[in-house]
mmCIF file of C-alpha atoms in Angstrom:
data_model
loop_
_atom_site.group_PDB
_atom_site.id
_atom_site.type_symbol
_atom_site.label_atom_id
_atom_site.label_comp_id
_atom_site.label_asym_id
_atom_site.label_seq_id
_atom_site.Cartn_x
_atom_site.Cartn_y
_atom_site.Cartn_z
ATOM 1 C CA UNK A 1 30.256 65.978 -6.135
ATOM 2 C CA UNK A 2 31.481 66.701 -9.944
ATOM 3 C CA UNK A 3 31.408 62.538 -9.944
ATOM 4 C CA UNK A 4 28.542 62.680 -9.001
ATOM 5 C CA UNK A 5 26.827 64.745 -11.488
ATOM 6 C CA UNK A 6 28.657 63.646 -14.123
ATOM 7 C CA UNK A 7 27.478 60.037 -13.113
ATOM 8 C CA UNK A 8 23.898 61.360 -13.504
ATOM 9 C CA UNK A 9 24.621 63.602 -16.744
ATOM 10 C CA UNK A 10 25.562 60.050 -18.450
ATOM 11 C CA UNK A 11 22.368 58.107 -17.023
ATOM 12 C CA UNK A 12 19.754 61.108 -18.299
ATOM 13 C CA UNK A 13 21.907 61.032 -21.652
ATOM 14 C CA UNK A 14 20.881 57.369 -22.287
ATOM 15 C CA UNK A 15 17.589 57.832 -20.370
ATOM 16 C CA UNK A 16 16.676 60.605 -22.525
ATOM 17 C CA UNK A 17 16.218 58.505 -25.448
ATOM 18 C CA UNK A 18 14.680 55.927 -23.862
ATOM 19 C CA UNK A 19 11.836 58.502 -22.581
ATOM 20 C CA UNK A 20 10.751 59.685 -26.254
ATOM 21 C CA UNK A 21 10.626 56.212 -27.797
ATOM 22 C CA UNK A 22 7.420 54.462 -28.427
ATOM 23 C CA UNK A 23 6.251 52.182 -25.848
ATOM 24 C CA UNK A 24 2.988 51.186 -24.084
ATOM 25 C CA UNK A 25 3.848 53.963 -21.606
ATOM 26 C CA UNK A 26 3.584 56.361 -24.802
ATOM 27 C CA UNK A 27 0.596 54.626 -26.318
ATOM 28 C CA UNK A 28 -1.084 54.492 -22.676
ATOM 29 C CA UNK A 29 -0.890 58.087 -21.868
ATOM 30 C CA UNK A 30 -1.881 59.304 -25.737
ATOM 31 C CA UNK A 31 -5.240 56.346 -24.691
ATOM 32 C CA UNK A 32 -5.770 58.436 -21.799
ATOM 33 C CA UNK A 33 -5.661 61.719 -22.777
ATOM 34 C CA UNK A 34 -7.846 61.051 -25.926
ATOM 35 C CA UNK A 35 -10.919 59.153 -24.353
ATOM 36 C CA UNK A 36 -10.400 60.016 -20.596
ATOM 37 C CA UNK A 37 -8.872 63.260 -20.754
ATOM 38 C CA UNK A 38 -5.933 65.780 -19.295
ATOM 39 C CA UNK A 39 -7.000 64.895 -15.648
ATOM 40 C CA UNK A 40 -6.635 61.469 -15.815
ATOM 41 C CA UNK A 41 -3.645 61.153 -18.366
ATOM 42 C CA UNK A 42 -1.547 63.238 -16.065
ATOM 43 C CA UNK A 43 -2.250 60.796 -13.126
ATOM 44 C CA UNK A 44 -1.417 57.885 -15.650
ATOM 45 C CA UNK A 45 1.828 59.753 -16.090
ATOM 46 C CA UNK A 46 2.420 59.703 -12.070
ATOM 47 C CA UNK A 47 1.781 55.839 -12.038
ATOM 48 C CA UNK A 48 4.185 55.522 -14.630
ATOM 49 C CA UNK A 49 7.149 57.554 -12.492
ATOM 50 C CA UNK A 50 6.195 56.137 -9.119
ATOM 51 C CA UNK A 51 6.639 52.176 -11.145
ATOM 52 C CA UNK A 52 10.042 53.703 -12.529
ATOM 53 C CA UNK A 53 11.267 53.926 -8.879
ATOM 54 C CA UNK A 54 9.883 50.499 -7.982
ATOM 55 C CA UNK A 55 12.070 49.280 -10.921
ATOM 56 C CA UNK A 56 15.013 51.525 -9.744
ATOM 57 C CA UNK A 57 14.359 50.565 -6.114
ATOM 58 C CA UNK A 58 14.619 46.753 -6.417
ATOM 59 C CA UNK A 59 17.574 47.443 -9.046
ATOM 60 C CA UNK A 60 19.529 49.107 -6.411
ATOM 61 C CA UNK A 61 19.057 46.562 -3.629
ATOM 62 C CA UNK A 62 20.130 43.943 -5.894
ATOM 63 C CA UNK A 63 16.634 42.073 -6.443
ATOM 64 C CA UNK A 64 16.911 42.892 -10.248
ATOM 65 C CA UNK A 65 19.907 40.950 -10.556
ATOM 66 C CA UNK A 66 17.916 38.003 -8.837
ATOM 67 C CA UNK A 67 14.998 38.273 -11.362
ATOM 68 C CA UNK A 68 17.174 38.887 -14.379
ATOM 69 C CA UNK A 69 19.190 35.408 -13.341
ATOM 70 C CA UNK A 70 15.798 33.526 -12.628
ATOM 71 C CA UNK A 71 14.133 32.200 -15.870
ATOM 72 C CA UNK A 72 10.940 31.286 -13.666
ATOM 73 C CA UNK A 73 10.804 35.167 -12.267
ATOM 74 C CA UNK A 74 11.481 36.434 -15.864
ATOM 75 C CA UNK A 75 8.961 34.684 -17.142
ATOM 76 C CA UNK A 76 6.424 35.230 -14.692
ATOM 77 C CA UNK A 77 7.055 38.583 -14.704
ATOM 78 C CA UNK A 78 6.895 38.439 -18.585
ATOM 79 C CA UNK A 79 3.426 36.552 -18.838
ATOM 80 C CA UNK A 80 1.746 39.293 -16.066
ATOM 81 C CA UNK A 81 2.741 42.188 -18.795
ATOM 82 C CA UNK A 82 1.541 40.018 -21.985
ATOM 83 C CA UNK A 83 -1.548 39.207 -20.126
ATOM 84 C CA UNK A 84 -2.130 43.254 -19.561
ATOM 85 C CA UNK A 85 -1.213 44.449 -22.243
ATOM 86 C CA UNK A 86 -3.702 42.592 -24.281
ATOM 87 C CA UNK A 87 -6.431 42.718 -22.004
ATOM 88 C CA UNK A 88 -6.293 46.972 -22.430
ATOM 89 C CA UNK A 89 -5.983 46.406 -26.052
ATOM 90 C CA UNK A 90 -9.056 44.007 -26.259
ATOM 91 C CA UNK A 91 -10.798 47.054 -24.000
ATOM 92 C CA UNK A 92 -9.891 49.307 -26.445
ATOM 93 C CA UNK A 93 -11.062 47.399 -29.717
ATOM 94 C CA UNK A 94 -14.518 47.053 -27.655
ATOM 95 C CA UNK A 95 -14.268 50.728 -27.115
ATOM 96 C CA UNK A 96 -17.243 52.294 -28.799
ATOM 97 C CA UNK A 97 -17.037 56.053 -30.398
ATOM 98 C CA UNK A 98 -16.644 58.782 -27.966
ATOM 99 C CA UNK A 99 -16.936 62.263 -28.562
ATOM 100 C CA UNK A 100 -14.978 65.973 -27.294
ATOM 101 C CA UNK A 101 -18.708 66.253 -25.181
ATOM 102 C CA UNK A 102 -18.546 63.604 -23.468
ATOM 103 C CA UNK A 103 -14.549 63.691 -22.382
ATOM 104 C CA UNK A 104 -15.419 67.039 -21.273
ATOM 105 C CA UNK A 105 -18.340 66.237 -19.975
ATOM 106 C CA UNK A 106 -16.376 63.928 -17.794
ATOM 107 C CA UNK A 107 -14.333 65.829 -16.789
ATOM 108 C CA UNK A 108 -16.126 68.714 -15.429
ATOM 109 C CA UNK A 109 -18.112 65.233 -13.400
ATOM 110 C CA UNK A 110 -21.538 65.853 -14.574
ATOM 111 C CA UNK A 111 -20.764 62.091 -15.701
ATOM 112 C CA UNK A 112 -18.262 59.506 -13.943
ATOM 113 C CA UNK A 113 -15.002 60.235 -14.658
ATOM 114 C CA UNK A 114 -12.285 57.449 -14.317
ATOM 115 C CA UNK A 115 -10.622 56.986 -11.044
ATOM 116 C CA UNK A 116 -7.615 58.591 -10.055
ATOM 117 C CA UNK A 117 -6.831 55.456 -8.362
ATOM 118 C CA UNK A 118 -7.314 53.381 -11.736
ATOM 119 C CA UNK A 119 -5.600 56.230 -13.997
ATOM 120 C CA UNK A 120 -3.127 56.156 -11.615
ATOM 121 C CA UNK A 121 -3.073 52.016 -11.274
ATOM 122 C CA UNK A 122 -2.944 51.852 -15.383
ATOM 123 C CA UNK A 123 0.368 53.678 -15.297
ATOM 124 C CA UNK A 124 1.619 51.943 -12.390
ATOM 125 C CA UNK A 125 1.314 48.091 -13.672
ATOM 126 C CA UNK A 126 1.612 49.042 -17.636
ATOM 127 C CA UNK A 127 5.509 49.927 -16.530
ATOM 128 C CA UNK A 128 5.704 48.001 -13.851
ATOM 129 C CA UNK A 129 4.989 44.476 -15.423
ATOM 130 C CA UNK A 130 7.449 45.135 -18.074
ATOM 131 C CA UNK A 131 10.103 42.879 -17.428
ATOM 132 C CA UNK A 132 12.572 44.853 -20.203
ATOM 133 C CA UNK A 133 12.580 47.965 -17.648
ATOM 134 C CA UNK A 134 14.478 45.388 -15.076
ATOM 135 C CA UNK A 135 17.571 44.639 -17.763
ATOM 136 C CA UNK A 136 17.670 48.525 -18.824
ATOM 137 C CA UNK A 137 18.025 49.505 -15.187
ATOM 138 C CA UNK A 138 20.615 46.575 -14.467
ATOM 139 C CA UNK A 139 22.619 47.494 -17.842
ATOM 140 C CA UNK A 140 22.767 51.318 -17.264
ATOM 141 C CA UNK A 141 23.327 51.173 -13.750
ATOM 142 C CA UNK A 142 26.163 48.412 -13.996
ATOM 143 C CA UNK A 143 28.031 50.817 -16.624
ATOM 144 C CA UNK A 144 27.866 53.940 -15.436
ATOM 145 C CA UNK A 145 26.947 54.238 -11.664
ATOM 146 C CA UNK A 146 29.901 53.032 -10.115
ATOM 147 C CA UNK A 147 29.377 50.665 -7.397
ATOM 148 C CA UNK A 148 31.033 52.982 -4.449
ATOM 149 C CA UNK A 149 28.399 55.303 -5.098
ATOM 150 C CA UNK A 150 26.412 55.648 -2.175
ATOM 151 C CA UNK A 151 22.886 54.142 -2.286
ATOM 152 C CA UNK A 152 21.192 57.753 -1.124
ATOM 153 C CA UNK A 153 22.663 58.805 -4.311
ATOM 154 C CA UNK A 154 21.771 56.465 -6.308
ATOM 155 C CA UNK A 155 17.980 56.357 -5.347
ATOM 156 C CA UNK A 156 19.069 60.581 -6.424
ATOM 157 C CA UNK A 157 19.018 59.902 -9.534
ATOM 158 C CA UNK A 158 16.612 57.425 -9.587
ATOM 159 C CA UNK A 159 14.284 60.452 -8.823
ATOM 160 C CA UNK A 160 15.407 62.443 -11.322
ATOM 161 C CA UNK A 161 14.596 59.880 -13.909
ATOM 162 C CA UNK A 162 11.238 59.913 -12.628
ATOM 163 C CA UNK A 163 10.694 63.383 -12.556
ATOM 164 C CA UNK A 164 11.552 63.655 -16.101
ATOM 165 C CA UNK A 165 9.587 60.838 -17.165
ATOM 166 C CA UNK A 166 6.539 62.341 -15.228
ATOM 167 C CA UNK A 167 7.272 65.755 -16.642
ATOM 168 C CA UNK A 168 7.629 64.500 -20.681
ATOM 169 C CA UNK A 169 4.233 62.679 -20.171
ATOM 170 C CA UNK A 170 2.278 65.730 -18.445
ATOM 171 C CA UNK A 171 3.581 67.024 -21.739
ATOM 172 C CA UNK A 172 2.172 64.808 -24.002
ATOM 173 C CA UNK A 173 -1.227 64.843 -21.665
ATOM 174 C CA UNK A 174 -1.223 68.641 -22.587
ATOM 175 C CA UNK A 175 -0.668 68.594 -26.467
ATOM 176 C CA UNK A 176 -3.228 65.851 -26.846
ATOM 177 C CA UNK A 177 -5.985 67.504 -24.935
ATOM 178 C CA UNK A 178 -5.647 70.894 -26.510
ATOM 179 C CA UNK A 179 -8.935 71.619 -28.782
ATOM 180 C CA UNK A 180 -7.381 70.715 -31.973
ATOM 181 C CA UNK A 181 -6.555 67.231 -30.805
ATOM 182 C CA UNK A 182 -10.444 67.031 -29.160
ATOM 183 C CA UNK A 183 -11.570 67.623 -32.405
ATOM 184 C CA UNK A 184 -9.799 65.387 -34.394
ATOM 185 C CA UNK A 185 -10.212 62.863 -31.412
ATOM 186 C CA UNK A 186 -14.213 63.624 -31.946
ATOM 187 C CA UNK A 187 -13.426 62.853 -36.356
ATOM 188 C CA UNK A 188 -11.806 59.527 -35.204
ATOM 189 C CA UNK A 189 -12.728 58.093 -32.259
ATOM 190 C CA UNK A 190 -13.651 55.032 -33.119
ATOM 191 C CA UNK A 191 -10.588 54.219 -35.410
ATOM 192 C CA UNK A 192 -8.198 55.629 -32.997
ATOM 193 C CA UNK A 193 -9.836 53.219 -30.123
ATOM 194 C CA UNK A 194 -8.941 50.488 -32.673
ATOM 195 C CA UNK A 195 -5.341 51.277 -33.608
ATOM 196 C CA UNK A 196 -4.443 51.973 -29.596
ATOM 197 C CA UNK A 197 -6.182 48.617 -28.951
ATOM 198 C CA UNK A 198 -3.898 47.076 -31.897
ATOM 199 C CA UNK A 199 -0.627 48.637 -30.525
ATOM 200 C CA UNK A 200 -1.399 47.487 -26.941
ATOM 201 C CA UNK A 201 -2.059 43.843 -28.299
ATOM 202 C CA UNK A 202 1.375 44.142 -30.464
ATOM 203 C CA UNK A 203 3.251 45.418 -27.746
ATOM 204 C CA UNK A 204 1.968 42.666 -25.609
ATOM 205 C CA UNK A 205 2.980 40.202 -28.435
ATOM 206 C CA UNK A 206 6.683 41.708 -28.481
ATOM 207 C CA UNK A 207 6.739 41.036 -24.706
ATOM 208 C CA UNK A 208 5.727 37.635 -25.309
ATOM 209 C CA UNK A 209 8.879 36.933 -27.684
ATOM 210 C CA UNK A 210 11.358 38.672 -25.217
ATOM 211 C CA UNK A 211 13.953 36.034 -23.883
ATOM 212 C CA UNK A 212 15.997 36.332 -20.327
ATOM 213 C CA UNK A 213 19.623 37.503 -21.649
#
């Protein structure tokens, strides 16, 4: 058992890190909760926890290996997220201004509100279609999860991950919808929609350069 946890002590250690740095999980969840709002930014967040455990599923059963060894997977895989991520930042540059009314509005559903199944689907595919998530699963996994550790325990702290990764982005869907945010969401709206679309094209752009190693 004290393997065991210390096994998972060293994976959140690296994992923390990797949680807080910017990324278009970051940038999608700060889109959401700015010009959708708290309901569906936290269901974003879900999508993105339930696509960690697709990528720690497949790692585990060895299919990440596969991919990471197959150019034609990679860069399928590759041209799926580029292809994404540039088609929400194209939707966001055509975003016009929004206002704190309107989210709100919204969200109480005296207009339509988003989908829990798309907030939830945005989440889902913006991690999912990320071939980098397959190598950072294969590298941490291969170092410190040692390969007699049963699979049960594995997919353990697979869950973990994802609970902490959920949790840090119900976080962030919190502090951005809290009324100071609204209101500087309501100031700029329009610019913000421009700079998220600009991010999402740029991350799509660094996918676009990433090589199979």
């Amino acid at each position: 058992m004290q393997h065991y946890v210390l096994e998972l002590l060293s994976l959140m250690a690296i994992f923390s890190f990797a949680i807080v740095s910017p990324g278009a999980d970051l940038a999608m969840v700060i889109r959401q909760s700015l010009v959708h709002g708290r309901r569906a930014a936290i269901i974003t967040s879900f999508g993105i926890g339930v696509s960690l455990m697709f990528h720690v599923t497949y790692t585990i059963l060895g299919l990440g290996l596969i991919i990471s060894k197959s150019i034609l997977l990679f860069n399928i895989i590759k041209w799926c997220g580029v292809a994404y991520l540039v088609y929400i930042g194209v939707q966001a540059l055509r975003a016009g201004e929004a206002s704190v009314d309107a989210v709100e509005a919204t969200e109480a559903g005296t207009e339509r509100r988003q989908s829990g199944i798309k907030a939830f689907g945005l989440g889902f595919m913006a991690n999912a279609l990320n071939p980098k998530a397959v190598f950072f699963f294969l590298s941490i996994f291969s170092a410190i999860v040692s390969h007699e550790t049963p699979g049960l325990v594995k997919f353990g702290y697979g869950f973990v991950m994802a609970a902490c990764l959920i949790a840090w982005f119900v976080g962030v869907s919190f502090f951005m919808t809290t009324p100071r945010m609204r209101a500087a969401f309501s100031r700029a709206s329009k610019w913000i929609n421009r700079a998220s679309g600009l991010v999402f094209i740029a991350f799509g752009l660094k996918l676009a350069a990433a090589k199979a190693s």
